[in-house]
CSV table of C-alpha atoms and ligand atoms in Angstrom, one decimal:
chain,number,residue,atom,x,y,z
A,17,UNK,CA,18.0,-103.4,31.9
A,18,UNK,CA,21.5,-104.4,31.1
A,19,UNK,CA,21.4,-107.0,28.2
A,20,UNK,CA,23.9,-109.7,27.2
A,21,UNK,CA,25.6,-110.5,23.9
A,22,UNK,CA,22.5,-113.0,23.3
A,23,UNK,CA,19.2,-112.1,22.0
A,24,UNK,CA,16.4,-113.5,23.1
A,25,UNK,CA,14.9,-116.5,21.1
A,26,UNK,CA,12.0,-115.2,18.8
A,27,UNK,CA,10.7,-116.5,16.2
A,28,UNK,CA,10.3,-113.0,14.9
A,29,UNK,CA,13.5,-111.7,13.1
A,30,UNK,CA,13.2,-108.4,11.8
A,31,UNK,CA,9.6,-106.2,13.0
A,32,UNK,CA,8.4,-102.6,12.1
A,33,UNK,CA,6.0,-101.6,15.2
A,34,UNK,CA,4.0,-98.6,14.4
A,35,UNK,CA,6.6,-96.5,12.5
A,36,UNK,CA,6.1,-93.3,11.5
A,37,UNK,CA,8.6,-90.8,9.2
A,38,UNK,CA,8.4,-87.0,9.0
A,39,UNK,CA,11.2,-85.2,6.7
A,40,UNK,CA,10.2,-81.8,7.8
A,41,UNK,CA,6.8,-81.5,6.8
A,42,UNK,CA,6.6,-84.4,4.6
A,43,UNK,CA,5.5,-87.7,6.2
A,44,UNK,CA,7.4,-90.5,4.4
A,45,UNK,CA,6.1,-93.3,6.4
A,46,UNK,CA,3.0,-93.4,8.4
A,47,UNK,CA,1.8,-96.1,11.0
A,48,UNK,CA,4.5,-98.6,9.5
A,49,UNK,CA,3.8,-102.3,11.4
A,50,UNK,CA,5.3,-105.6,9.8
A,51,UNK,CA,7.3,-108.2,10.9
A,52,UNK,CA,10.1,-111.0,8.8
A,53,UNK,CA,10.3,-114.3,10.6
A,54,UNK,CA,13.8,-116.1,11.2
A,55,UNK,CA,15.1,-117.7,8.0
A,56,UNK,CA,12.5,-116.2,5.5
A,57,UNK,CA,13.7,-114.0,2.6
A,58,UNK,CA,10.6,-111.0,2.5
A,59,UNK,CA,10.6,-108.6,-0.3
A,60,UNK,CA,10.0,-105.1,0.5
A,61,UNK,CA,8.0,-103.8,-2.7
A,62,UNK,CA,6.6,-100.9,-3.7
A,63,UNK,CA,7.3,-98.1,-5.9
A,64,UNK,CA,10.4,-95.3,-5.9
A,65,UNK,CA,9.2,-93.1,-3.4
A,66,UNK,CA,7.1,-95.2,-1.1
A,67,UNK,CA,9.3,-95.1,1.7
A,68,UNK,CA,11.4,-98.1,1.4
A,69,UNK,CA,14.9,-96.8,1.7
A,70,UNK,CA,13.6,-94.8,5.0
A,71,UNK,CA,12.2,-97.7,6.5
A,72,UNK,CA,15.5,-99.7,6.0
A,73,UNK,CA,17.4,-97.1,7.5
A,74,UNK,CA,15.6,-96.9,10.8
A,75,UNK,CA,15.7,-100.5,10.8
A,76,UNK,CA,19.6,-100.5,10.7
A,77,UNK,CA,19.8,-97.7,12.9
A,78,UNK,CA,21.1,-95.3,10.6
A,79,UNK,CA,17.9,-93.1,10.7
A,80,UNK,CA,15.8,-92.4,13.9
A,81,UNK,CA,11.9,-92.9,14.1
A,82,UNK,CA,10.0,-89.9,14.2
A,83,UNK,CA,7.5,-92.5,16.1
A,84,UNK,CA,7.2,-96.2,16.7
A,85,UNK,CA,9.8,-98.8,17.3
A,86,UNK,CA,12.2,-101.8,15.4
A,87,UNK,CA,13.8,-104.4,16.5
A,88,UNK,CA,16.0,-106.7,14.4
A,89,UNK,CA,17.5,-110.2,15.7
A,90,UNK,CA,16.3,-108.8,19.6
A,91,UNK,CA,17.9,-105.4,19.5
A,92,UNK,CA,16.7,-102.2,19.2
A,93,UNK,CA,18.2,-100.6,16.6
A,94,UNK,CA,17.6,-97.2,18.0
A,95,UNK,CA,19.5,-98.0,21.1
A,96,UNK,CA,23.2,-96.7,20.7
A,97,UNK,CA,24.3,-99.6,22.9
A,98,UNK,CA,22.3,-102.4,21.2
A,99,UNK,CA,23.0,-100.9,18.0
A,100,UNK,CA,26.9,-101.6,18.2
A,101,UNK,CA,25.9,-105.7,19.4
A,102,UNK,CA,23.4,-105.8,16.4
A,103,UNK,CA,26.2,-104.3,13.9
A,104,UNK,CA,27.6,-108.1,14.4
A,105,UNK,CA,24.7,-109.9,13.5
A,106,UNK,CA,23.6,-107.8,11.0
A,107,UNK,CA,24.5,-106.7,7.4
A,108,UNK,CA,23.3,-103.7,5.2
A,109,UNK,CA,23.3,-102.9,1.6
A,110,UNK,CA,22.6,-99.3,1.8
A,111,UNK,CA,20.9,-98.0,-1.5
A,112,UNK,CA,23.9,-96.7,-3.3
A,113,UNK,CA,26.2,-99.5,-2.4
A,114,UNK,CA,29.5,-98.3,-0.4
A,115,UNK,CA,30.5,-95.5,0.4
A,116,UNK,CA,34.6,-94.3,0.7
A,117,UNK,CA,35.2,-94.1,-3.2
A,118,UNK,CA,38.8,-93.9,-3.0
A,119,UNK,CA,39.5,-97.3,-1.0
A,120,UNK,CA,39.9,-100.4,-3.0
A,121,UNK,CA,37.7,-103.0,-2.1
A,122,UNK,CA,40.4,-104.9,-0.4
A,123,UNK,CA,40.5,-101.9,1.6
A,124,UNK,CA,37.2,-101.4,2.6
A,125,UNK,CA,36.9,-104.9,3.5
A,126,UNK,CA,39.8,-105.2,5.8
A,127,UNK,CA,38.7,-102.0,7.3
A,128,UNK,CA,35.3,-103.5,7.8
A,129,UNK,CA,36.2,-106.6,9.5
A,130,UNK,CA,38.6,-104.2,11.4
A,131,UNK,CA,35.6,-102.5,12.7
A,132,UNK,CA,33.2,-105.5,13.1
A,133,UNK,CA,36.1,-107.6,14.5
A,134,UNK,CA,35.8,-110.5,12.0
A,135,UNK,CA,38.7,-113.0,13.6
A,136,UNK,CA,40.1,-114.3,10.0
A,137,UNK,CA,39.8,-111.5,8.1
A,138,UNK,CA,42.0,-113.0,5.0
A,139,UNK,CA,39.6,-116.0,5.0
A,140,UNK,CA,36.0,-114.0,5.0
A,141,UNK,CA,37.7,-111.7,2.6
A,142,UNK,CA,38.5,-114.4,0.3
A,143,UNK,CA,34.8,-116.1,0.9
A,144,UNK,CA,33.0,-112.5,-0.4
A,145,UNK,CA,35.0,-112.3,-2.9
A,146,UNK,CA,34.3,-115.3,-4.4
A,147,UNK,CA,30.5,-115.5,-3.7
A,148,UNK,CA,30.0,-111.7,-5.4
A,149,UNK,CA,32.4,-112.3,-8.3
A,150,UNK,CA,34.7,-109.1,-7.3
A,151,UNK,CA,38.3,-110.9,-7.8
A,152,UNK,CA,39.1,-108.6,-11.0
A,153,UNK,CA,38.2,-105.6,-9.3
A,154,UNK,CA,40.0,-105.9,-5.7
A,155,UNK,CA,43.1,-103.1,-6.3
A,156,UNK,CA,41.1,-100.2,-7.8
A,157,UNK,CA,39.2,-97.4,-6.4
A,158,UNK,CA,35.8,-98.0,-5.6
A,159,UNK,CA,34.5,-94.9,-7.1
A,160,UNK,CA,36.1,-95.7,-10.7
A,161,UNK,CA,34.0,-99.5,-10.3
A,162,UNK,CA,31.1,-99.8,-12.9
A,163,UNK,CA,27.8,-99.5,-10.9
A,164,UNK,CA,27.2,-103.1,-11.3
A,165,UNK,CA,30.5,-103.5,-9.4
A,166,UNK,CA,30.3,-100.9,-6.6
A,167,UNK,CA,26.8,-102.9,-6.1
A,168,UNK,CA,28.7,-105.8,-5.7
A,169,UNK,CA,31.6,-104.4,-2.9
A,170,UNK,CA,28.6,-103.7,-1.4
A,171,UNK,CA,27.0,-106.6,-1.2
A,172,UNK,CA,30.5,-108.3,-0.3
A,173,UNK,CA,30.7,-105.6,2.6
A,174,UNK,CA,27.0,-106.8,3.7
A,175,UNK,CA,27.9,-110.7,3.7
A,176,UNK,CA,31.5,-110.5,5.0
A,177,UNK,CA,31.0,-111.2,9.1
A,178,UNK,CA,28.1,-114.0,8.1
A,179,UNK,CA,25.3,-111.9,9.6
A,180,UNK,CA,22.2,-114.0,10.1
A,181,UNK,CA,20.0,-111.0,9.2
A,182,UNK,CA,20.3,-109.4,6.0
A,183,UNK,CA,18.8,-105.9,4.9
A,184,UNK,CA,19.6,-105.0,1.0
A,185,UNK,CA,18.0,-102.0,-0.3
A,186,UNK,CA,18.0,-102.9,-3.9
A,187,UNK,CA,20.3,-105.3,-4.2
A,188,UNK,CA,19.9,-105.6,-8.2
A,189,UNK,CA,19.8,-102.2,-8.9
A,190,UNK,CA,22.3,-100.9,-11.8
A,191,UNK,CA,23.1,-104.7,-12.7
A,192,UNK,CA,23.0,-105.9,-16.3
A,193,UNK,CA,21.1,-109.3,-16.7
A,194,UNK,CA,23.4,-112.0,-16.3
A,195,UNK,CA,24.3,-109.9,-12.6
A,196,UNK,CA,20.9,-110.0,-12.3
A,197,UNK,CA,20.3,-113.3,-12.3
A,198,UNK,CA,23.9,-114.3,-10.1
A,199,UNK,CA,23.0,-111.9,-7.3
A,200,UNK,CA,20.0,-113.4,-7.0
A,201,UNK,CA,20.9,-117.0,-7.1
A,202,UNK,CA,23.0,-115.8,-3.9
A,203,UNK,CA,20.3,-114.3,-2.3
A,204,UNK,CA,18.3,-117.5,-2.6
A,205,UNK,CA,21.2,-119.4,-1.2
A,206,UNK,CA,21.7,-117.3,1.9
A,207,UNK,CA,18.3,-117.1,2.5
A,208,UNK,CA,18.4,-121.0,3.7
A,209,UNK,CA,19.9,-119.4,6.3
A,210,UNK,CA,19.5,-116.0,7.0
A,211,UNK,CA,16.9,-114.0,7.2
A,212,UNK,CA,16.6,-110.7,4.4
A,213,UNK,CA,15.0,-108.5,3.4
A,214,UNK,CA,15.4,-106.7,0.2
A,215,UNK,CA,13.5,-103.5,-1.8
A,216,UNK,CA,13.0,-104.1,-4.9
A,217,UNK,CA,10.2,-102.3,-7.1
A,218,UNK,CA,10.4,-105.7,-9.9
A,219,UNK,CA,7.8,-107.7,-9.7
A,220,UNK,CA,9.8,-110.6,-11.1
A,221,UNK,CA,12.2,-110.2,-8.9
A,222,UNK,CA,9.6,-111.1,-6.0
A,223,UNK,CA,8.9,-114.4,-7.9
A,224,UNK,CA,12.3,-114.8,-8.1
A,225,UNK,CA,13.8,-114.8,-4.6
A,226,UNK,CA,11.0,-114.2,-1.6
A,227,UNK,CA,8.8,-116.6,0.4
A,228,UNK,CA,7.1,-113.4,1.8
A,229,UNK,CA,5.9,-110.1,0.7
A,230,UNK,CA,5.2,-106.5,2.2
A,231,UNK,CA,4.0,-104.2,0.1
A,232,UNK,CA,4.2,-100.1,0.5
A,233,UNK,CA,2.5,-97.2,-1.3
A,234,UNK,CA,3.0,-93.7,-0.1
A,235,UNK,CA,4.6,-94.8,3.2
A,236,UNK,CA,1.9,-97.4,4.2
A,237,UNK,CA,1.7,-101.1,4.4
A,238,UNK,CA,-0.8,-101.8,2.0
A,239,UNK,CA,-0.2,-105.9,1.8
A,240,UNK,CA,1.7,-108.5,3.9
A,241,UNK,CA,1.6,-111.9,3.5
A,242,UNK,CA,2.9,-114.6,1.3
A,243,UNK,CA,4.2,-114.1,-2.7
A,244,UNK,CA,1.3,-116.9,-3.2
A,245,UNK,CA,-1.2,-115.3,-1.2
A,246,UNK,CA,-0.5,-111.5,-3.1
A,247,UNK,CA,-0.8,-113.8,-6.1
A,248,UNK,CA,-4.2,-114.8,-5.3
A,249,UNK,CA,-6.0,-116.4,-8.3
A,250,UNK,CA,-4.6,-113.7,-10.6
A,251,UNK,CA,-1.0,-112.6,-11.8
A,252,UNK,CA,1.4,-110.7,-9.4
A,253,UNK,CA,1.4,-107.9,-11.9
A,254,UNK,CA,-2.9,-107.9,-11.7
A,255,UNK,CA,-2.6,-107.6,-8.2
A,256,UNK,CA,0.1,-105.3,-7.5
A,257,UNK,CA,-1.6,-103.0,-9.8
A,258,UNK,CA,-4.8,-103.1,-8.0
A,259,UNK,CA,-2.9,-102.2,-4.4
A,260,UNK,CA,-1.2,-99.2,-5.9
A,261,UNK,CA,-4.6,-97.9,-7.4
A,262,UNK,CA,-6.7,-98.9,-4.7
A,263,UNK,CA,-7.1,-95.7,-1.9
A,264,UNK,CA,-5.9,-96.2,1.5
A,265,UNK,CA,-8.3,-96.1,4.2
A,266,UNK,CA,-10.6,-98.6,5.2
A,267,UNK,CA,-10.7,-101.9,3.1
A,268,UNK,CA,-7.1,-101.7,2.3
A,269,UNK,CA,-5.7,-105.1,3.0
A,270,UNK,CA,-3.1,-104.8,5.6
A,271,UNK,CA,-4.6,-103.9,9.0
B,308,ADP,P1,11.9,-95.5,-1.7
B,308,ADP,O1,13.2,-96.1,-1.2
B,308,ADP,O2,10.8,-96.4,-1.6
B,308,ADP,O3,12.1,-95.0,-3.1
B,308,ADP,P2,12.4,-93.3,0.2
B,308,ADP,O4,12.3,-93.9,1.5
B,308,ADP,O5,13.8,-93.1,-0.4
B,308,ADP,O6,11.5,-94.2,-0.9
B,308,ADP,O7,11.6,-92.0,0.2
B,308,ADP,C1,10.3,-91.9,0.6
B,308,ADP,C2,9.8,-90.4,0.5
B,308,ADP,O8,10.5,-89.6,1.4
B,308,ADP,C3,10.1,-89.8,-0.9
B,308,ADP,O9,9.0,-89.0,-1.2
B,308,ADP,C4,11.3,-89.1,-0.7
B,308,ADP,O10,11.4,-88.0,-1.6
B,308,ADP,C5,11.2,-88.6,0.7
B,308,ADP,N1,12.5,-88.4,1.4
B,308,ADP,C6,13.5,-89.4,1.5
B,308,ADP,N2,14.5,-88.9,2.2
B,308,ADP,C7,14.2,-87.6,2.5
B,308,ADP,C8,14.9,-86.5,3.2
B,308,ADP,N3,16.1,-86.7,3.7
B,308,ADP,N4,14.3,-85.3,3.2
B,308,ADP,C9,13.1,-85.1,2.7
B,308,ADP,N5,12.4,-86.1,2.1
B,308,ADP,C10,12.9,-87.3,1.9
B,309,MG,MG1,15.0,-96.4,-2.1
């Protein structure tokens, strides 16, 4: 099937079908099935460990499946063809922000629009700059940046072709609180747009940002649904406590 530059219309943005994860012996993510509709900002929540980083991975394509299938904005991510048109529409905050430590991030921008052939590179630059507060930091090396900054470049990397799908594997991670609270003010403004999904093991930051939840344990989807629906009658903290206690198996809440 030969496929054109346009995906088809879904209502379904981002979807996990069935994946599983072996590292060697070790099976980080079994039976993983859950899907992020257009325009909705989903938190991906669990704790370090539960899989999250790998599952974002095979969503961008950086990691094959050991089984199962993803498809984000139509393409399958898997697919080196489809993976090249989806780079366009798609940005990634990979967990420990960007990597070439001795570019600037003036650099490693340019050299990313380079790659994803944004048309006005100066002007995109100039818009990511602003929106993740990295003016002061633009000439130095990335690997002398505080964490809080290197987050940052990442983030500005992520955002700088306006990708309508987001992926940002701890986007807050190694921020100080007033960070914190900017990055996700952003987030909440791109999501009336775009779709994202973020990690995040912070409860408040679930309350914070996300219309939806899914939520791992061990490499399994033990909740999806909405933050008002995990919420229940109870607090977000009583709940998410009783789904990393409660066994897997039958009776577990996600299907
Ligand atoms: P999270 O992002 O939720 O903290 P990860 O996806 O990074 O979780 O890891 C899930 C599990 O898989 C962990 O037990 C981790 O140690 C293991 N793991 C991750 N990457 C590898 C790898 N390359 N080789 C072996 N085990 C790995
Ligand atoms: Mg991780």
């Amino acid at each position: 099937m030969t496929r054109t530059d346009s995906p088809p219309a879904s209502d379904v943005s981002i979807r996990a079908d069935h994946l599983s994860k072996i590292y060697g012996e070790f099976v980080a993510l079994h039976d993983v099935t859950f899907s992020v509709r257009r325009g909705t900002v989903c938190a991906f929540l669990g704790p370090n460990g539960a899989g999250k980083s790998t599952t974002m991975k095979i969503l961008t394509g950086y990691l094959a499946p050991s089984s199962g299938s993803a498809s984000l904005a139509g393409y399958n991510p898997s697919d080196s063809e489809q993976r090249l048109l989806l780079a366009q529409r798609l940005g990634y905050l990979p967990e420990n922000g960007p990597l070439y430590a001795d570019m600037t991030p003036r650099e490693l921008l340019t050299f990313v629009g380079q790659i994803r052939g944004v048309s006005a590179i100066g002007a995109a630059i100039e818009r990511v700059t602003s929106q993740c507060a990295i003016g002061q930091v633009m000439a130095k090396p990335i690997g002398k940046l505080s964490k809080g900054y290197r987050q940052r470049v990442g983030m500005a990397q992520a955002l700088l072709h306006d990708p309508e799908v987001l992926i940002l594997d701890e986007p807050t991670s190694g921020l100080d609180p007033l960070q914190i609270r900017e990055v996700r003010a952003l987030i909440r403004e791109l999501g009336r747009e775009k779709t994202i999904l973020l990690s995040t093991h912070i409860l408040q930051e679930v309350e914070a940002v996300a219309d939806e939840v899914v939520v791992v344990r061990e490499g399994r989807v033990v909740f999806t649904g909405t933050v008002g629906a995990l919420r229940g009658d109870k607090t977000l903290e009583e709940r998410f406590y009783e789904l990393m206690e409660a066994g897997g198996g039958p009776g577990k809440e996600a299907a």
